PDB file of C-alpha atoms in Angstrom:
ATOM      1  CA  UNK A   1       0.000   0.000   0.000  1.00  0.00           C
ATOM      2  CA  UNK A   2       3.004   2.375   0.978  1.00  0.00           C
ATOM      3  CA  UNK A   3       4.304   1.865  -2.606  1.00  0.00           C
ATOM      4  CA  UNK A   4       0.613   2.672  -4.310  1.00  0.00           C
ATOM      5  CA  UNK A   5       0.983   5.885  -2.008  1.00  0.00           C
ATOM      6  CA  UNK A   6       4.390   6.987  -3.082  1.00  0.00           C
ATOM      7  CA  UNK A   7       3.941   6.183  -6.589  1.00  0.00           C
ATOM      8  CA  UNK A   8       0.666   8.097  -6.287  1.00  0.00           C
ATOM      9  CA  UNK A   9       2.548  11.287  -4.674  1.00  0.00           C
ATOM     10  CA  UNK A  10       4.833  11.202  -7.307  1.00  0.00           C
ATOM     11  CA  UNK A  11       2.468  11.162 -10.340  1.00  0.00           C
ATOM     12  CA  UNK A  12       0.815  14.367  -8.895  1.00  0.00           C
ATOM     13  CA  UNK A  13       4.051  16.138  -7.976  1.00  0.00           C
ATOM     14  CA  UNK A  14       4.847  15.461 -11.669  1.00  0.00           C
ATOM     15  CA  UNK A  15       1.359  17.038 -12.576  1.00  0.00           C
ATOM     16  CA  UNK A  16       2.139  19.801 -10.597  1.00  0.00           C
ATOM     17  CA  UNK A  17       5.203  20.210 -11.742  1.00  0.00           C
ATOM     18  CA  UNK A  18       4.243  20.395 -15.352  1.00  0.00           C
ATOM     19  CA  UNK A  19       1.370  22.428 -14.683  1.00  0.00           C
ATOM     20  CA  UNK A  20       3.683  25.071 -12.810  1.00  0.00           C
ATOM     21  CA  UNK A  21       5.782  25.219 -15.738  1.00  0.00           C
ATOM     22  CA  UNK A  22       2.813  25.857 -18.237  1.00  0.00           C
ATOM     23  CA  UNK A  23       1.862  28.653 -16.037  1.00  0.00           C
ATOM     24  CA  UNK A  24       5.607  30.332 -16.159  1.00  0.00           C
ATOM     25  CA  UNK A  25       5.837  29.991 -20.038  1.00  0.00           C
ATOM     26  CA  UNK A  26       2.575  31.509 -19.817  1.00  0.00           C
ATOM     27  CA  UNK A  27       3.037  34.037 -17.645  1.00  0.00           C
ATOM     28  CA  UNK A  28       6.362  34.953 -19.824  1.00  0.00           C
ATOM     29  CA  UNK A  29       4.856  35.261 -22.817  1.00  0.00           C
ATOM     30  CA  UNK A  30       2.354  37.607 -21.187  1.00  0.00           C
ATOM     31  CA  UNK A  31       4.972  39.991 -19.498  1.00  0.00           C
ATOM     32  CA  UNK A  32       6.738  39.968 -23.298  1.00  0.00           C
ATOM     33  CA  UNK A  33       3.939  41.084 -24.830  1.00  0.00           C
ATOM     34  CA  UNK A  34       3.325  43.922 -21.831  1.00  0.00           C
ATOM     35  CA  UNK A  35       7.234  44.608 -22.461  1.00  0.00           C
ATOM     36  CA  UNK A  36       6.251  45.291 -26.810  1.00  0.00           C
ATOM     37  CA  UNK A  37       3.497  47.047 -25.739  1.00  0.00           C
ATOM     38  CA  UNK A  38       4.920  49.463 -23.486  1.00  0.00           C
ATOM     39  CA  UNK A  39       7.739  50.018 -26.086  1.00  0.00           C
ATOM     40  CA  UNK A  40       5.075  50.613 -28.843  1.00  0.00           C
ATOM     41  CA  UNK A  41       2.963  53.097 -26.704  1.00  0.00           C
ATOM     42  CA  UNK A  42       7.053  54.976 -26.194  1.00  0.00           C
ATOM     43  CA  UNK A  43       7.319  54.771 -29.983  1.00  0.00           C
ATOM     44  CA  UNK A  44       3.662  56.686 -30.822  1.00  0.00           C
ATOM     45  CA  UNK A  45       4.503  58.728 -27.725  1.00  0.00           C
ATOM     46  CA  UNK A  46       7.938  59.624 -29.253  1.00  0.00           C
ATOM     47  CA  UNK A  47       6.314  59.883 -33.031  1.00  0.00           C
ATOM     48  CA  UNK A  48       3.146  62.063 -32.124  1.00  0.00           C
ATOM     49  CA  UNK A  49       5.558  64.823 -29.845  1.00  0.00           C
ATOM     50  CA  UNK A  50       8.025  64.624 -32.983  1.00  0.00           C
ATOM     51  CA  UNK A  51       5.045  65.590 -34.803  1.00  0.00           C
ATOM     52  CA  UNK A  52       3.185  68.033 -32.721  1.00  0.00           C
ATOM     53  CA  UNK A  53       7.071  70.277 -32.378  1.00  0.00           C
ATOM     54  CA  UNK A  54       7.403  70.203 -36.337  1.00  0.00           C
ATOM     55  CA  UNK A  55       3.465  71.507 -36.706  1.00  0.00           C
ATOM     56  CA  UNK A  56       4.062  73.932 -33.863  1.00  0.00           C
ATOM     57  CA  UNK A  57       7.322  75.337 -35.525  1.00  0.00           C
ATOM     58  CA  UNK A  58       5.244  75.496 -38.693  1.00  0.00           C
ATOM     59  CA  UNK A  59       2.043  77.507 -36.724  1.00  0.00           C
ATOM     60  CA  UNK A  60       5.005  79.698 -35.290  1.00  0.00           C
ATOM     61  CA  UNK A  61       6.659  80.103 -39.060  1.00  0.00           C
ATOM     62  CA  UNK A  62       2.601  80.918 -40.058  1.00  0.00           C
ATOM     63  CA  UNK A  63       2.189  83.308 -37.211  1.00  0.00           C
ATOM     64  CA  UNK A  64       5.163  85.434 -37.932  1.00  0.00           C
ATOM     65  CA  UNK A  65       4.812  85.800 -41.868  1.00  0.00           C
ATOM     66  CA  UNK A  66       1.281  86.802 -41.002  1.00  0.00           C
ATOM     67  CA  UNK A  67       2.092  89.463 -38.429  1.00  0.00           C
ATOM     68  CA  UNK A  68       4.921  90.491 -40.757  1.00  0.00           C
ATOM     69  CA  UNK A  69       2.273  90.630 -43.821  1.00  0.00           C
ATOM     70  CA  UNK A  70      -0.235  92.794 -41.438  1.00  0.00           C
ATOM     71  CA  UNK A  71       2.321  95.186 -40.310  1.00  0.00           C
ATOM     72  CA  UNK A  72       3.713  95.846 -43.644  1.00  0.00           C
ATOM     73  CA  UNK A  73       2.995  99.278 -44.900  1.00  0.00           C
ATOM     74  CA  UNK A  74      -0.236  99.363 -47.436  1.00  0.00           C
ATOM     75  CA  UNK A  75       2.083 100.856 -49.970  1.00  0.00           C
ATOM     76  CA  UNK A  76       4.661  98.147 -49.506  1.00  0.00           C
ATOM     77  CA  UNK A  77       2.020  95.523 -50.039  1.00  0.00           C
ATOM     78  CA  UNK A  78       0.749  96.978 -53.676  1.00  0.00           C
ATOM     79  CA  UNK A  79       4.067  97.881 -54.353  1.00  0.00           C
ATOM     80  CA  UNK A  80       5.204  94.190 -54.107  1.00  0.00           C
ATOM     81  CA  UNK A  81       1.984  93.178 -55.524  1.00  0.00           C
ATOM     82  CA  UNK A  82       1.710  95.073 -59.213  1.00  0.00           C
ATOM     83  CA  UNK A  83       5.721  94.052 -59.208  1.00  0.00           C
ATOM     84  CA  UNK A  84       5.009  90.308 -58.858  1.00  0.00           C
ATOM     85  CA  UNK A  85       1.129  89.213 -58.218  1.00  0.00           C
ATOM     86  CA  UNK A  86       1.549  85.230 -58.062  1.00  0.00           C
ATOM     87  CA  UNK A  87       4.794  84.715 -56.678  1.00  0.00           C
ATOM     88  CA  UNK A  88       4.389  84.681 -53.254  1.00  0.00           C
ATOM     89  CA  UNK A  89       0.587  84.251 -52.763  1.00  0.00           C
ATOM     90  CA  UNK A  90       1.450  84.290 -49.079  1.00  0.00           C
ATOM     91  CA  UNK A  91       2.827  87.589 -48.256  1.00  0.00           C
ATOM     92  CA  UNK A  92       0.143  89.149 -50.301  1.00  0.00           C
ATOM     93  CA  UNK A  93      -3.213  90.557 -49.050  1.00  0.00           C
ATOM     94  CA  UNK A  94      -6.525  90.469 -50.095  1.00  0.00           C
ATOM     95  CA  UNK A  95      -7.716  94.137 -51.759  1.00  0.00           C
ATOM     96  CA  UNK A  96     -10.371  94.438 -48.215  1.00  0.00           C
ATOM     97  CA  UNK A  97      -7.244  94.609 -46.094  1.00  0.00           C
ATOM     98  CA  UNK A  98      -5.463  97.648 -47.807  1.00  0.00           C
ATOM     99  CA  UNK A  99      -6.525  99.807 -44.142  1.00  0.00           C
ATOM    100  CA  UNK A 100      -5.030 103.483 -44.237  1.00  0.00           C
ATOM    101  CA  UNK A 101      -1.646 103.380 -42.584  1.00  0.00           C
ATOM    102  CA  UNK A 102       0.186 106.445 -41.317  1.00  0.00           C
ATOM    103  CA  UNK A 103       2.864 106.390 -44.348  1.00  0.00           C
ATOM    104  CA  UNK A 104      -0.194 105.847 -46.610  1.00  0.00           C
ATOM    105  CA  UNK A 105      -2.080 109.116 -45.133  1.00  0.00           C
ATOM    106  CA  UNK A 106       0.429 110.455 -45.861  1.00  0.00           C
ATOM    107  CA  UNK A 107       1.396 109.982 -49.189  1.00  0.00           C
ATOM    108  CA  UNK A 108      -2.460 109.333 -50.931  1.00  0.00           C
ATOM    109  CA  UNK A 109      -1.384 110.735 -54.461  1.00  0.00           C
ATOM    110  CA  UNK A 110       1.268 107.992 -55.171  1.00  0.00           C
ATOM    111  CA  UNK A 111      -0.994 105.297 -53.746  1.00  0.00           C
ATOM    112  CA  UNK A 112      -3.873 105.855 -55.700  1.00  0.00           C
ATOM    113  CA  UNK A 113      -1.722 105.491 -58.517  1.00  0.00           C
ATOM    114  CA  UNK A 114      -0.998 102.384 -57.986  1.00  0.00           C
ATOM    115  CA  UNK A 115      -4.544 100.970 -56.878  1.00  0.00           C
ATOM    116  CA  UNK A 116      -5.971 100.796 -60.171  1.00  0.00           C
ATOM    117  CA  UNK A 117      -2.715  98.457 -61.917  1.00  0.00           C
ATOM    118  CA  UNK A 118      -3.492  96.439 -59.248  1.00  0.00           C
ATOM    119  CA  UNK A 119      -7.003  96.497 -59.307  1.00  0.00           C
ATOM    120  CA  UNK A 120      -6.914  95.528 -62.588  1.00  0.00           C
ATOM    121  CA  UNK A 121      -4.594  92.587 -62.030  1.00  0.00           C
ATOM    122  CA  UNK A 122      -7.240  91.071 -59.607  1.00  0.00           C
ATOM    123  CA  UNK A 123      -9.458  91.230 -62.083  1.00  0.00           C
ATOM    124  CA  UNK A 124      -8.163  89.252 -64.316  1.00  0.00           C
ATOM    125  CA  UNK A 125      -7.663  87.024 -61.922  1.00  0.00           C
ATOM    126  CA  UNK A 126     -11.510  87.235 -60.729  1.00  0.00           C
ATOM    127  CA  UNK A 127     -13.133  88.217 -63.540  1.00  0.00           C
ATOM    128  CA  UNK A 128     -16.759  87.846 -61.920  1.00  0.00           C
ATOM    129  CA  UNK A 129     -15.456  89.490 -58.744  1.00  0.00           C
ATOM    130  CA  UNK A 130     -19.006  91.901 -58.724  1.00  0.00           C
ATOM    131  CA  UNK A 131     -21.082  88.494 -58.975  1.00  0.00           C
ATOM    132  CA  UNK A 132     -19.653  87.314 -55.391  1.00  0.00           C
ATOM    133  CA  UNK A 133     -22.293  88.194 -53.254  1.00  0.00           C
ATOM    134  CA  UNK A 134     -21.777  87.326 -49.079  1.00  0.00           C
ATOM    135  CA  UNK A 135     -24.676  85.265 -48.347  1.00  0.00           C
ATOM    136  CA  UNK A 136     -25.881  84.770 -44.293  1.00  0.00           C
ATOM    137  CA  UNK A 137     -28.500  82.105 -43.357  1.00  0.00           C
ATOM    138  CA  UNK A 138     -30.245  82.509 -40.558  1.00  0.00           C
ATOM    139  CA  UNK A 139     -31.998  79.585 -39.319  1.00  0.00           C
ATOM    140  CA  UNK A 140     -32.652  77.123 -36.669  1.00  0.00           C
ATOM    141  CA  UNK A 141     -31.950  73.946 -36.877  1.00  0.00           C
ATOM    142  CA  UNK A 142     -35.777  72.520 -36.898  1.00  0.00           C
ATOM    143  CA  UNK A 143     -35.564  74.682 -40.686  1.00  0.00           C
ATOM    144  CA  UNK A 144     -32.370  72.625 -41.586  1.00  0.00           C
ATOM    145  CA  UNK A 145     -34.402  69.313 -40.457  1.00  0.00           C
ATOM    146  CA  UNK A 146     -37.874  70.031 -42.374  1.00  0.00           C
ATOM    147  CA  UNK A 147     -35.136  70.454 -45.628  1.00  0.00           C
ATOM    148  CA  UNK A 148     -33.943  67.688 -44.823  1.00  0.00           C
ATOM    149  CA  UNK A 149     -37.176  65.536 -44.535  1.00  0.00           C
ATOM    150  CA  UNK A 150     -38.872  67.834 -47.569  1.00  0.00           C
ATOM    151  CA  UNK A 151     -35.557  66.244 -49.390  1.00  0.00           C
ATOM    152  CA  UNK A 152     -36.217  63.229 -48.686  1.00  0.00           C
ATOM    153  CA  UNK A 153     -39.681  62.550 -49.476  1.00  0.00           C
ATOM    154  CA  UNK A 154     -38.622  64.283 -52.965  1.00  0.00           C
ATOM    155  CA  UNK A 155     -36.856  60.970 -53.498  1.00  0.00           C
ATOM    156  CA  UNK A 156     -33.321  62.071 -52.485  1.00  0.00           C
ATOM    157  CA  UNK A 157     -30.458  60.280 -51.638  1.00  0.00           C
ATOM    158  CA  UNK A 158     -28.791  60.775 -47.994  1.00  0.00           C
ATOM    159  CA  UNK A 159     -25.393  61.712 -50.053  1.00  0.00           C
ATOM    160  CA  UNK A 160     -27.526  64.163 -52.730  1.00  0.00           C
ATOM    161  CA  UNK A 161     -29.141  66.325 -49.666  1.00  0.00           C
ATOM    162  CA  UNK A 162     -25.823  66.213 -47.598  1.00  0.00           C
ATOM    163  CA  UNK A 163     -24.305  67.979 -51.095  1.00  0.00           C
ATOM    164  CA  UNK A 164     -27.247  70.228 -51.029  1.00  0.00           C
ATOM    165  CA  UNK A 165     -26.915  71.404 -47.315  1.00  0.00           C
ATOM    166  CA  UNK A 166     -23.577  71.338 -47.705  1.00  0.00           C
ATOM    167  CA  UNK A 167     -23.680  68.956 -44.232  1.00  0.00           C
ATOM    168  CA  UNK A 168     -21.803  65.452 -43.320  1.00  0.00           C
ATOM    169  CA  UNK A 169     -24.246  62.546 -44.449  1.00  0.00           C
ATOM    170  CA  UNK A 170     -24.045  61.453 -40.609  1.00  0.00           C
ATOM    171  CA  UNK A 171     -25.858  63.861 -39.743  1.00  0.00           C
ATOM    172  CA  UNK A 172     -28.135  63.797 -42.316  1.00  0.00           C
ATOM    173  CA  UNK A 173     -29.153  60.039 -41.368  1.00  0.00           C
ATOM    174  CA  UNK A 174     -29.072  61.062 -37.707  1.00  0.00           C
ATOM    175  CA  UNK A 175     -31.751  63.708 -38.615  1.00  0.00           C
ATOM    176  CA  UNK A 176     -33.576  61.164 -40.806  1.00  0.00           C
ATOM    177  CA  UNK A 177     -33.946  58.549 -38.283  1.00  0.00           C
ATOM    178  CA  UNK A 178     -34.826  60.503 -35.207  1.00  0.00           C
ATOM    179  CA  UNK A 179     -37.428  62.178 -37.272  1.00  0.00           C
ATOM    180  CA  UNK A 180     -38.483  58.404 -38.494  1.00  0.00           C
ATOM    181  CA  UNK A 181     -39.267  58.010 -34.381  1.00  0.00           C
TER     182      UNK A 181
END
């Protein structure tokens, strides 16, 4: 009986030992895949603050060729526009933002002589400038949703009266099925 006992005790230490090692190689492989994963999550880490500095160098590089372009005289910028209109599309400003500077009060006679070159010059590049009309829609968003329903029942597609409102076509099923409620 002693030797069923012992032979017995040693069949489930061996069990036990196996099972113990399954449970390390398990637990290994586990803590190696933790280990790649923390070294991945460093890696975006490292990639998305790489790219966040270059963008915020690039706002910064934005920021000062704009405050240079606004505090440039208003002679200075049609100057360097009738000299070269589309080479640096960046530096120059829109015709609305030509505001009366003191060098400008100043000196109105040469200015105004060089308005209309320039003036001209935008309209060839606009040549339906006068057509451009600022349009402002005032609305709620019930008006935007009774469009989108009158739409609809006209037989149009979700991506034909997202075009229309000029909207995301989420939103225009969103509208669609809480109205369908």
């Amino acid at each position: 009986m002693i030797v069923f006992l012992l032979v017995v005790s040693f069949i489930l230490h061996a069990i036990s030992f196996l099972v113990i090692i399954l449970l390390y190689l398990q637990w290994s492989k586990v803590k190696e895949v933790e280990k790649r994963q923390a070294q991945l999550i460093k890696d975006i880490e490292h990639t998305v603050s790489a790219y966040l500095v270059e963008w915020k160098e690039e706002n910064d590089r934005f920021l000062n060729a704009l405050s240079e372009a606004v505090n440039q005289p208003a002679d200075e910028v049609i100057t360097s526009l009738s000299k070269s209109p589309s080479s640096e599309p960046e530096q120059s400003l829109p015709p609305h933002s030509n505001t009366a500077t003191p060098s400008s009060k100043t000196n109105t006679h040469s200015s105004s002589q060089t308005v209309a070159p320039v003036e001209q010059e935008w309209s060839t590049h606009l040549p339906n400038i006068e057509a451009i009309t600022d349009k402002v829609e005032i609305g709620s968003s019930s008006s935007i949703a009774e469009r989108v329903i009158q739409l609809h029942k006209n037989g149009k597609t979700i991506e034909e009266i997202a075009k229309i409102l000029k909207k995301g076509k989420t939103e225009i099923e969103l509208l669609l099925k809480f109205r369908q409620r």
